[in-house]
PDB file of C-alpha atoms in Angstrom:
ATOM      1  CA  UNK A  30      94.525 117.272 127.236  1.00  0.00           C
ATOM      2  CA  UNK A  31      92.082 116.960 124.330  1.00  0.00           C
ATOM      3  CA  UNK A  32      89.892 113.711 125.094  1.00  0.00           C
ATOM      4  CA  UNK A  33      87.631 112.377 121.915  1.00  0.00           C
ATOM      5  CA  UNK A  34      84.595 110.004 122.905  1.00  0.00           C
ATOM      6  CA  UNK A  35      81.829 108.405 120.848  1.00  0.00           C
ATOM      7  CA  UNK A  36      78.654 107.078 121.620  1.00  0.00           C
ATOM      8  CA  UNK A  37      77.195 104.667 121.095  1.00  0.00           C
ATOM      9  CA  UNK A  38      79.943 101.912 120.874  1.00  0.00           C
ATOM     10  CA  UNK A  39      78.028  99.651 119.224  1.00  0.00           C
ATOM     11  CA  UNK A  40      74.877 100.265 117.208  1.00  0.00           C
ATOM     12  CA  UNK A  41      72.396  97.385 114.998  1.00  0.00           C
ATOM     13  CA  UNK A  42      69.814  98.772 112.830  1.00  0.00           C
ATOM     14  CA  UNK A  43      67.807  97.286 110.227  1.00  0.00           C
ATOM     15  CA  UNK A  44      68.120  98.155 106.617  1.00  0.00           C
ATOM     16  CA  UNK A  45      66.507 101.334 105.506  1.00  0.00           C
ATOM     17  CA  UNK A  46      66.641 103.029 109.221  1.00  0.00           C
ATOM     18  CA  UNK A  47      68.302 106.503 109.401  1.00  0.00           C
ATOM     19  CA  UNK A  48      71.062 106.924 112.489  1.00  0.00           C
ATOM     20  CA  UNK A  49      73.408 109.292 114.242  1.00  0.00           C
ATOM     21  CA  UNK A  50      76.347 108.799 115.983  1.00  0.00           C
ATOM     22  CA  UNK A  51      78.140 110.797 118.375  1.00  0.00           C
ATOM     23  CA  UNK A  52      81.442 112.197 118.827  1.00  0.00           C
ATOM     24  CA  UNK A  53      82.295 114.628 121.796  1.00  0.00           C
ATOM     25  CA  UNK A  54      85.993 116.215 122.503  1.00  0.00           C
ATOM     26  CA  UNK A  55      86.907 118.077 125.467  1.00  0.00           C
ATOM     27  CA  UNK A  56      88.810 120.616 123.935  1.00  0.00           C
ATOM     28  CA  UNK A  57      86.979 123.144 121.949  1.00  0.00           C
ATOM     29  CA  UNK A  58      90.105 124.528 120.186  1.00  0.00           C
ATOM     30  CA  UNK A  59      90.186 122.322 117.194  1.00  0.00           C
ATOM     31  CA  UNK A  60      90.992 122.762 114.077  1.00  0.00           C
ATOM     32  CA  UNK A  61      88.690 120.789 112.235  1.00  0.00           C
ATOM     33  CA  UNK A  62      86.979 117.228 112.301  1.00  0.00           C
ATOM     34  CA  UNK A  63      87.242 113.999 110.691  1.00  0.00           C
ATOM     35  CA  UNK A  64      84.672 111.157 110.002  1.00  0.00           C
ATOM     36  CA  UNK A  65      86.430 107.994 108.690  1.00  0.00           C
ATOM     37  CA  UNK A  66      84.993 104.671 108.301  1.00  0.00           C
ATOM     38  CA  UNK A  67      87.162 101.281 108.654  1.00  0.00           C
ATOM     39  CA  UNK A  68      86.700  98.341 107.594  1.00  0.00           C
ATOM     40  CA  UNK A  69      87.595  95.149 109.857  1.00  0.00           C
ATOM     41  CA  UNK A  70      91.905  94.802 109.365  1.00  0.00           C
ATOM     42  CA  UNK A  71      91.643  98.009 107.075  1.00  0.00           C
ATOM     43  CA  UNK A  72      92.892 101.051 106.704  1.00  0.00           C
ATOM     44  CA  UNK A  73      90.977 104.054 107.423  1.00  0.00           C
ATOM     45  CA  UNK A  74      88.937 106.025 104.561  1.00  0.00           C
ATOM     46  CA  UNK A  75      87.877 109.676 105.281  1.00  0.00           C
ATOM     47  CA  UNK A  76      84.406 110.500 104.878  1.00  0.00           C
ATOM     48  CA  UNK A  77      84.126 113.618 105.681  1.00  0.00           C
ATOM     49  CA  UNK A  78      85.843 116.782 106.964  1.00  0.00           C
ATOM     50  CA  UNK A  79      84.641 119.993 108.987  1.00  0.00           C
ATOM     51  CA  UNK A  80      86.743 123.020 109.365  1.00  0.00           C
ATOM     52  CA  UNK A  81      86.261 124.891 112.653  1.00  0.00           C
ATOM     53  CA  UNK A  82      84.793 127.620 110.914  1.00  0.00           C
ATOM     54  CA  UNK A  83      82.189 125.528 109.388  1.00  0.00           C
ATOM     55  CA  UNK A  84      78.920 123.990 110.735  1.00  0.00           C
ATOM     56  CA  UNK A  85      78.510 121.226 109.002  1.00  0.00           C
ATOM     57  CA  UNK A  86      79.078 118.954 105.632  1.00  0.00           C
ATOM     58  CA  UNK A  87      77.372 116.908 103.290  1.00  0.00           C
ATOM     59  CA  UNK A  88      78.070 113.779 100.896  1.00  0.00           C
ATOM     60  CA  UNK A  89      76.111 111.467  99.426  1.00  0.00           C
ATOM     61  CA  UNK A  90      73.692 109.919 102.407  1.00  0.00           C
ATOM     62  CA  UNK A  91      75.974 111.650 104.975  1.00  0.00           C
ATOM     63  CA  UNK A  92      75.885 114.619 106.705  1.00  0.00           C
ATOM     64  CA  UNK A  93      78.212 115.688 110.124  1.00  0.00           C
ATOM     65  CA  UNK A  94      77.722 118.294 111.667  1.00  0.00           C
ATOM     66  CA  UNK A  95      79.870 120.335 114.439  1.00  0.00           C
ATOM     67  CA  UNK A  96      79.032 122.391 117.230  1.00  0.00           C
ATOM     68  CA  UNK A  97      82.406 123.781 118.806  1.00  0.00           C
ATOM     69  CA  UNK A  98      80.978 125.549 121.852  1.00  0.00           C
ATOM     70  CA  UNK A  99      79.760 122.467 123.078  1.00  0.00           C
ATOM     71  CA  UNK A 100      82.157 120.172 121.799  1.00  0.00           C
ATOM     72  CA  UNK A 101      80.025 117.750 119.385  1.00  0.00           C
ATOM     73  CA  UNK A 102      79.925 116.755 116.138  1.00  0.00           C
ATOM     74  CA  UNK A 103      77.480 114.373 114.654  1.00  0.00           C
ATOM     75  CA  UNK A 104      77.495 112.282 111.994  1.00  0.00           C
ATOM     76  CA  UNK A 105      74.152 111.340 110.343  1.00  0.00           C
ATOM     77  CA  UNK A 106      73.672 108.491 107.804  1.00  0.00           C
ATOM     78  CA  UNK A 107      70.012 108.222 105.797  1.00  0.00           C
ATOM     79  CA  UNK A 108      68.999 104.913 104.854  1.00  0.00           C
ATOM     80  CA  UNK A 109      71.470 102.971 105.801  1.00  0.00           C
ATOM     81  CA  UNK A 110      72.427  99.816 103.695  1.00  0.00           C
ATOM     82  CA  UNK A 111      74.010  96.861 104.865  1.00  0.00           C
ATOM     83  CA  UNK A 112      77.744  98.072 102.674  1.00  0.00           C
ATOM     84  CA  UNK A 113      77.301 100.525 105.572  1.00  0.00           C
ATOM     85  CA  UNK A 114      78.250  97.968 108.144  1.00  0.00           C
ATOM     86  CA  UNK A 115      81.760  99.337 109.662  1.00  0.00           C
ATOM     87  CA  UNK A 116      83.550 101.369 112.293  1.00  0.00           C
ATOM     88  CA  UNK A 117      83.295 104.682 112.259  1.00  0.00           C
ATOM     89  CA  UNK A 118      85.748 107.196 113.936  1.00  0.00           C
ATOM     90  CA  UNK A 119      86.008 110.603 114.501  1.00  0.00           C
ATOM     91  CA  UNK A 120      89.225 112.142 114.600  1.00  0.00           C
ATOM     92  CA  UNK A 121      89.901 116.034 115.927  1.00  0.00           C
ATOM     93  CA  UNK A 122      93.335 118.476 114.672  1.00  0.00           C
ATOM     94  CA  UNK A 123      94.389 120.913 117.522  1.00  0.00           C
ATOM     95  CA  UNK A 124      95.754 124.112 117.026  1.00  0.00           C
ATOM     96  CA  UNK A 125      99.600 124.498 117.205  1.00  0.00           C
ATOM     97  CA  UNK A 126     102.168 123.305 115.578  1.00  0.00           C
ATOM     98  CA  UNK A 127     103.846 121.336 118.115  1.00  0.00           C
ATOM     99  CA  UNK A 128     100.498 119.428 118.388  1.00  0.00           C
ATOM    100  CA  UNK A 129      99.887 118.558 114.601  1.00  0.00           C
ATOM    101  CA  UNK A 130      98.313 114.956 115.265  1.00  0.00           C
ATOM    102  CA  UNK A 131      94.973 113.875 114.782  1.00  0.00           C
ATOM    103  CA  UNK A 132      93.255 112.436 118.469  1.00  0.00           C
ATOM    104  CA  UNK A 133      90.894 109.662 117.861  1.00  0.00           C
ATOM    105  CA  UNK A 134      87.774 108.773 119.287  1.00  0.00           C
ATOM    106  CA  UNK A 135      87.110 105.560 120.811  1.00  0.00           C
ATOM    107  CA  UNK A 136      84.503 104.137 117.503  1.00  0.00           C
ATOM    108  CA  UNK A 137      81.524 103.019 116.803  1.00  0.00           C
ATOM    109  CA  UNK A 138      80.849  99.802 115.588  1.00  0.00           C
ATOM    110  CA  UNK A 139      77.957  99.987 112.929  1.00  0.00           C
ATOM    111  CA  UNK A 140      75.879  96.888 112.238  1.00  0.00           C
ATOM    112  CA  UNK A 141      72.873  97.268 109.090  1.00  0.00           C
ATOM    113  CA  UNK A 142      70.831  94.221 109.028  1.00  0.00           C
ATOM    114  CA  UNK A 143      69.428  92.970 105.593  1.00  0.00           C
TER     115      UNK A 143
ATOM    116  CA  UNK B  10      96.044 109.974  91.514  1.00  0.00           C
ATOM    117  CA  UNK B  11      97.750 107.469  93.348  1.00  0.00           C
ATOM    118  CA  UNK B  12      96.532 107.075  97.013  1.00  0.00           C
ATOM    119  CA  UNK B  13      98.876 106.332 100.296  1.00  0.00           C
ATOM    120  CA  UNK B  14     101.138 103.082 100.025  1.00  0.00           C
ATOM    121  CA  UNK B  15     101.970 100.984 102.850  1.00  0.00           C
ATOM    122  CA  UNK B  16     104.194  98.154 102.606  1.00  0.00           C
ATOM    123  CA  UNK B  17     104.571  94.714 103.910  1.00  0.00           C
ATOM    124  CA  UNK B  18     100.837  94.357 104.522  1.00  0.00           C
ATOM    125  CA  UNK B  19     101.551  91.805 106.972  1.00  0.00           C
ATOM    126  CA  UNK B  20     104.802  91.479 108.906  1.00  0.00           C
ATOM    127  CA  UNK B  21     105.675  88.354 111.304  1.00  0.00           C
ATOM    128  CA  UNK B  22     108.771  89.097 113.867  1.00  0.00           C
ATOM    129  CA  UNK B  23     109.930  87.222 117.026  1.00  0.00           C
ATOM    130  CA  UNK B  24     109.890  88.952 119.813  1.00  0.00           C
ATOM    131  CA  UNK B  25     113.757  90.925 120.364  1.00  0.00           C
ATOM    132  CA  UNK B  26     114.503  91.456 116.090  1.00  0.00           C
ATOM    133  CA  UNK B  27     113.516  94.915 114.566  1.00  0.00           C
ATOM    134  CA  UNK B  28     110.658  95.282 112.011  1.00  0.00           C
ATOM    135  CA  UNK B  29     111.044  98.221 109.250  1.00  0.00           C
ATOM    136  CA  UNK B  30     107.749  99.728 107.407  1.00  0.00           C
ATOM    137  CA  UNK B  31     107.852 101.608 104.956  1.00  0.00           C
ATOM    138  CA  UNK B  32     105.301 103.928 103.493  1.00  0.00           C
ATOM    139  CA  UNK B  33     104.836 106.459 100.314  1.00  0.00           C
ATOM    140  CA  UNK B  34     102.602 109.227 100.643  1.00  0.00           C
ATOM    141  CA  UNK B  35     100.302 110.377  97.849  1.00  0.00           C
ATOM    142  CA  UNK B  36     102.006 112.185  95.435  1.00  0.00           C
ATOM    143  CA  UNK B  37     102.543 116.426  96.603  1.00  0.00           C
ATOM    144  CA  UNK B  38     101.954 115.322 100.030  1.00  0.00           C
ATOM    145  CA  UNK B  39     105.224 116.368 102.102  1.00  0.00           C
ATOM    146  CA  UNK B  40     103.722 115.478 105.815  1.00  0.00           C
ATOM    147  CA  UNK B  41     103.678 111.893 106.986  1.00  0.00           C
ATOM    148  CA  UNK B  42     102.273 110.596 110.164  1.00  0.00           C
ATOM    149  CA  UNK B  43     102.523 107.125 112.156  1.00  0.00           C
ATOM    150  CA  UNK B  44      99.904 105.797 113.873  1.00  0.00           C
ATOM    151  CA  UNK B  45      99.202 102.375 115.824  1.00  0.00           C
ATOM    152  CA  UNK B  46      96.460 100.767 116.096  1.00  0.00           C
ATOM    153  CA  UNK B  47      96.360  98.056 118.833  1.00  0.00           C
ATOM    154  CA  UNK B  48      93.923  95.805 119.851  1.00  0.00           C
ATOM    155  CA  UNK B  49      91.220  97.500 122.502  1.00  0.00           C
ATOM    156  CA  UNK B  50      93.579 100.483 122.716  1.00  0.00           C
ATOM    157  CA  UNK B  51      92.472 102.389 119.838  1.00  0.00           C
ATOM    158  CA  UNK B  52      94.529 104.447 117.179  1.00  0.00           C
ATOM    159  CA  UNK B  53      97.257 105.830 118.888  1.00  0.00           C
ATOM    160  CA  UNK B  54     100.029 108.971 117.094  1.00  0.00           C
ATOM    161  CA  UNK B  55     103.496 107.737 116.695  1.00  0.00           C
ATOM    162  CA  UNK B  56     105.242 109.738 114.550  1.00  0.00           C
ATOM    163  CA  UNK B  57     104.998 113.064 112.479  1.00  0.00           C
ATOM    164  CA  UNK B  58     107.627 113.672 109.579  1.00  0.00           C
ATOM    165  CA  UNK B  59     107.299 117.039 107.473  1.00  0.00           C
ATOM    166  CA  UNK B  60     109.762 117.955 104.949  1.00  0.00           C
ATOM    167  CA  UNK B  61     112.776 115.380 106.225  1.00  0.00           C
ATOM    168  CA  UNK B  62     112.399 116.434 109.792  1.00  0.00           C
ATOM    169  CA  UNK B  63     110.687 114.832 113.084  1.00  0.00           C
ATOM    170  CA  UNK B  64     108.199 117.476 114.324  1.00  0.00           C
ATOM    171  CA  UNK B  65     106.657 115.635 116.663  1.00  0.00           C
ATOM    172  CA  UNK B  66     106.103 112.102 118.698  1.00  0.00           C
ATOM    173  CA  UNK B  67     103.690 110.541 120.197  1.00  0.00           C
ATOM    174  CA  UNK B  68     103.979 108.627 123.928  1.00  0.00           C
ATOM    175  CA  UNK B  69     106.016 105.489 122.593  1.00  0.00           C
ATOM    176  CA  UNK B  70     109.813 104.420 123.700  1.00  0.00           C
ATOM    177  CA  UNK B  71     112.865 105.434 121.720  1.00  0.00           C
ATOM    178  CA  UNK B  72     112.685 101.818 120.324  1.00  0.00           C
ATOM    179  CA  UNK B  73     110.004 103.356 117.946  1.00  0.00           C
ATOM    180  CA  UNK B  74     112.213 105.427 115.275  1.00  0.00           C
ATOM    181  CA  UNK B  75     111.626 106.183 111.391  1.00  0.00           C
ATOM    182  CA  UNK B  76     112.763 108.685 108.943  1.00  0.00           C
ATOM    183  CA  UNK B  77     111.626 110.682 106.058  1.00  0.00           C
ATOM    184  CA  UNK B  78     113.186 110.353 102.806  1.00  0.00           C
ATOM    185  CA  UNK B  79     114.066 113.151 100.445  1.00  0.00           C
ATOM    186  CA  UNK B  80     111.143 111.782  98.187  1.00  0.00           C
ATOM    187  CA  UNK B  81     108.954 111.968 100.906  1.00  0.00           C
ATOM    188  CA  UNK B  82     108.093 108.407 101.577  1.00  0.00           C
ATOM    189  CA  UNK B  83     108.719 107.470 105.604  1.00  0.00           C
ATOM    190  CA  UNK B  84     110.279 104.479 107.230  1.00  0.00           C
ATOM    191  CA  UNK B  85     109.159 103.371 110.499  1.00  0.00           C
ATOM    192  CA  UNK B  86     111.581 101.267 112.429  1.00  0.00           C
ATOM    193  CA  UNK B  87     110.767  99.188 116.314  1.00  0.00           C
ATOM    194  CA  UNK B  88     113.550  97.811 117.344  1.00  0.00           C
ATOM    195  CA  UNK B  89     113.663  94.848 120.454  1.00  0.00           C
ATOM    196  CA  UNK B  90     109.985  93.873 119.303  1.00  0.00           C
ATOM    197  CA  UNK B  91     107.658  92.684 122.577  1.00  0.00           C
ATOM    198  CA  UNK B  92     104.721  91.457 122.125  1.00  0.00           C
ATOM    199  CA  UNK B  93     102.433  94.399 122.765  1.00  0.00           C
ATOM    200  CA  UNK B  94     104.224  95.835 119.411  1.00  0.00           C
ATOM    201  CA  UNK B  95     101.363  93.751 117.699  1.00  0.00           C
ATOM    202  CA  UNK B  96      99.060  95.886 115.836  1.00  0.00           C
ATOM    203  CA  UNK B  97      98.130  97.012 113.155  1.00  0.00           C
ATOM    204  CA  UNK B  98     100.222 100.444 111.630  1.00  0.00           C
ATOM    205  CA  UNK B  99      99.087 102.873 109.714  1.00  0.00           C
ATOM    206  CA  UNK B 100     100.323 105.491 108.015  1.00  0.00           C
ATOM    207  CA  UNK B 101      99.216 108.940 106.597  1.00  0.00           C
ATOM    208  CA  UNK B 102     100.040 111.554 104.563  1.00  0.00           C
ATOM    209  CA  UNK B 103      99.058 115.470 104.279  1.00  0.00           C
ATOM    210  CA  UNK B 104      99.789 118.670 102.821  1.00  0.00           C
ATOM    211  CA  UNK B 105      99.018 121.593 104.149  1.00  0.00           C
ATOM    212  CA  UNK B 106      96.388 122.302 106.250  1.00  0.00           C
ATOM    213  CA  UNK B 107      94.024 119.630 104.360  1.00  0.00           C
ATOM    214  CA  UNK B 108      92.969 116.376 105.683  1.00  0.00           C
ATOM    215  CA  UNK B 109      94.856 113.372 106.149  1.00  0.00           C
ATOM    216  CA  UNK B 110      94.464 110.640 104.131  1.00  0.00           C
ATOM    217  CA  UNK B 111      95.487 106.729 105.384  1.00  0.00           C
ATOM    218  CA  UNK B 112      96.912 104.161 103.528  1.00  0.00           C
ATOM    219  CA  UNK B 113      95.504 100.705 104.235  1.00  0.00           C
ATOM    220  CA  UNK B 114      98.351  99.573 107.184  1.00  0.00           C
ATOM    221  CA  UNK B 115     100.767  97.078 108.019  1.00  0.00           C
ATOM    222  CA  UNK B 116      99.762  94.139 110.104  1.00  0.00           C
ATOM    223  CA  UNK B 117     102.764  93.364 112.531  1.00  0.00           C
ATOM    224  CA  UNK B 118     102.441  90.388 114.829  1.00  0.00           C
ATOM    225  CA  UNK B 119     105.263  89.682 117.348  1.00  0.00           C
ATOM    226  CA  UNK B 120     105.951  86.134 118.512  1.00  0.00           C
TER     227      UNK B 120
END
């Protein structure tokens, strides 16, 4: 059964610093990854997606990367600016079919101080 | 181009009536997926609807139904609401093998 976990839970920074968060899955058999970011009583917006094939992506100030073998993907923000201030989930697609649901990682709450 | 639609955006039921949700996927899209979101349990998979059919559910009692519409859109029914119904839903929609794209959820809160 295909467990997603992210570290840290929580995570303050001032303005300007650079950060990574962590997302690890049990199950290397994935499909690809997703980064989202949500917003307090929002939706979720996807920030970024990595085939299985692929080692990592790029947009803007962000960058994830994804290491199957090991089961980690990382997401890395530069500069970080206080609109930055969210949740931020990773989400991992299994292979098969039957199994065509995205599993969730437990979040990461993001606080940039001005 | 049009993103996902959810709609109510906030829904207030009394515990025991049924609440109905309703969601259009972005245009092309023929996958939707249900998925709740309740507080300090995470998001969790409901539903998955591709081309009119139910392909697959997620660990929730019969009294969480829904349908897909020749159009595509999706309707997500709970019937005999408790309380721990309360969360936030949200749906998405895909095509293909791309990525899944949310729309910005419904807000039910059982009384």
């Amino acid at each position: 059964k295909q467990e997603v976990t992210q570290i840290p839970a929580a995570l303050s920074v001032p303005e300007g610093e650079n950060l990574v968060l962590n997302c690890s899955f049990t199950d290397s058999a994935i499909y690809n990854l997703q980064w989202f970011r949500q917003d307090p009583g929002k939706g979720l917006t996807s920030l970024l997606l990595i085939q299985s094939s692929q080692r990592e992506q790029t947009s803007g100030r962000l960058n994830a990367s994804l290491d199957k073998s090991s089961g980690r993907s990382t997401l890395y923000i530069a500069a970080s600016q206080p609109g930055d201030s969210a949740t931020y989930l990773c989400a991992v697609l299994n292979y098969g079919g039957a199994t065509n649901k995205l599993i969730f990682g437990t979040g990461t709450l993001l606080a940039v101080q001005p | 181009e049009a993103g996902v639609t959810q709609s109510p955006t906030h829904l207030i039921k009394t515990r025991g009536q049924q609440a109905t949700l309703r969601c259009s996927p972005i245009s092309g899209h023929t996958s939707v997926y249900w998925y709740q979101q309740a507080l300090g349990l995470g998001l969790q998979f409901l539903l998955w609807y591709d081309e009119g059919e139910e392909r697959n559910r997620g660990n929730f009692p019969p009294r969480f139904s829904g349908r897909q519409f020749p159009n595509y859109s999706s309707e997500l029914n709970v019937n005999a609401l408790e309380l721990e119904d309360s969360a936030l839903y949200l749906c998405a929609s895909r095509q293909g093998a791309r990525e899944q794209y949310f729309g910005p959820g419904t807000r039910l809160t059982v009384t």
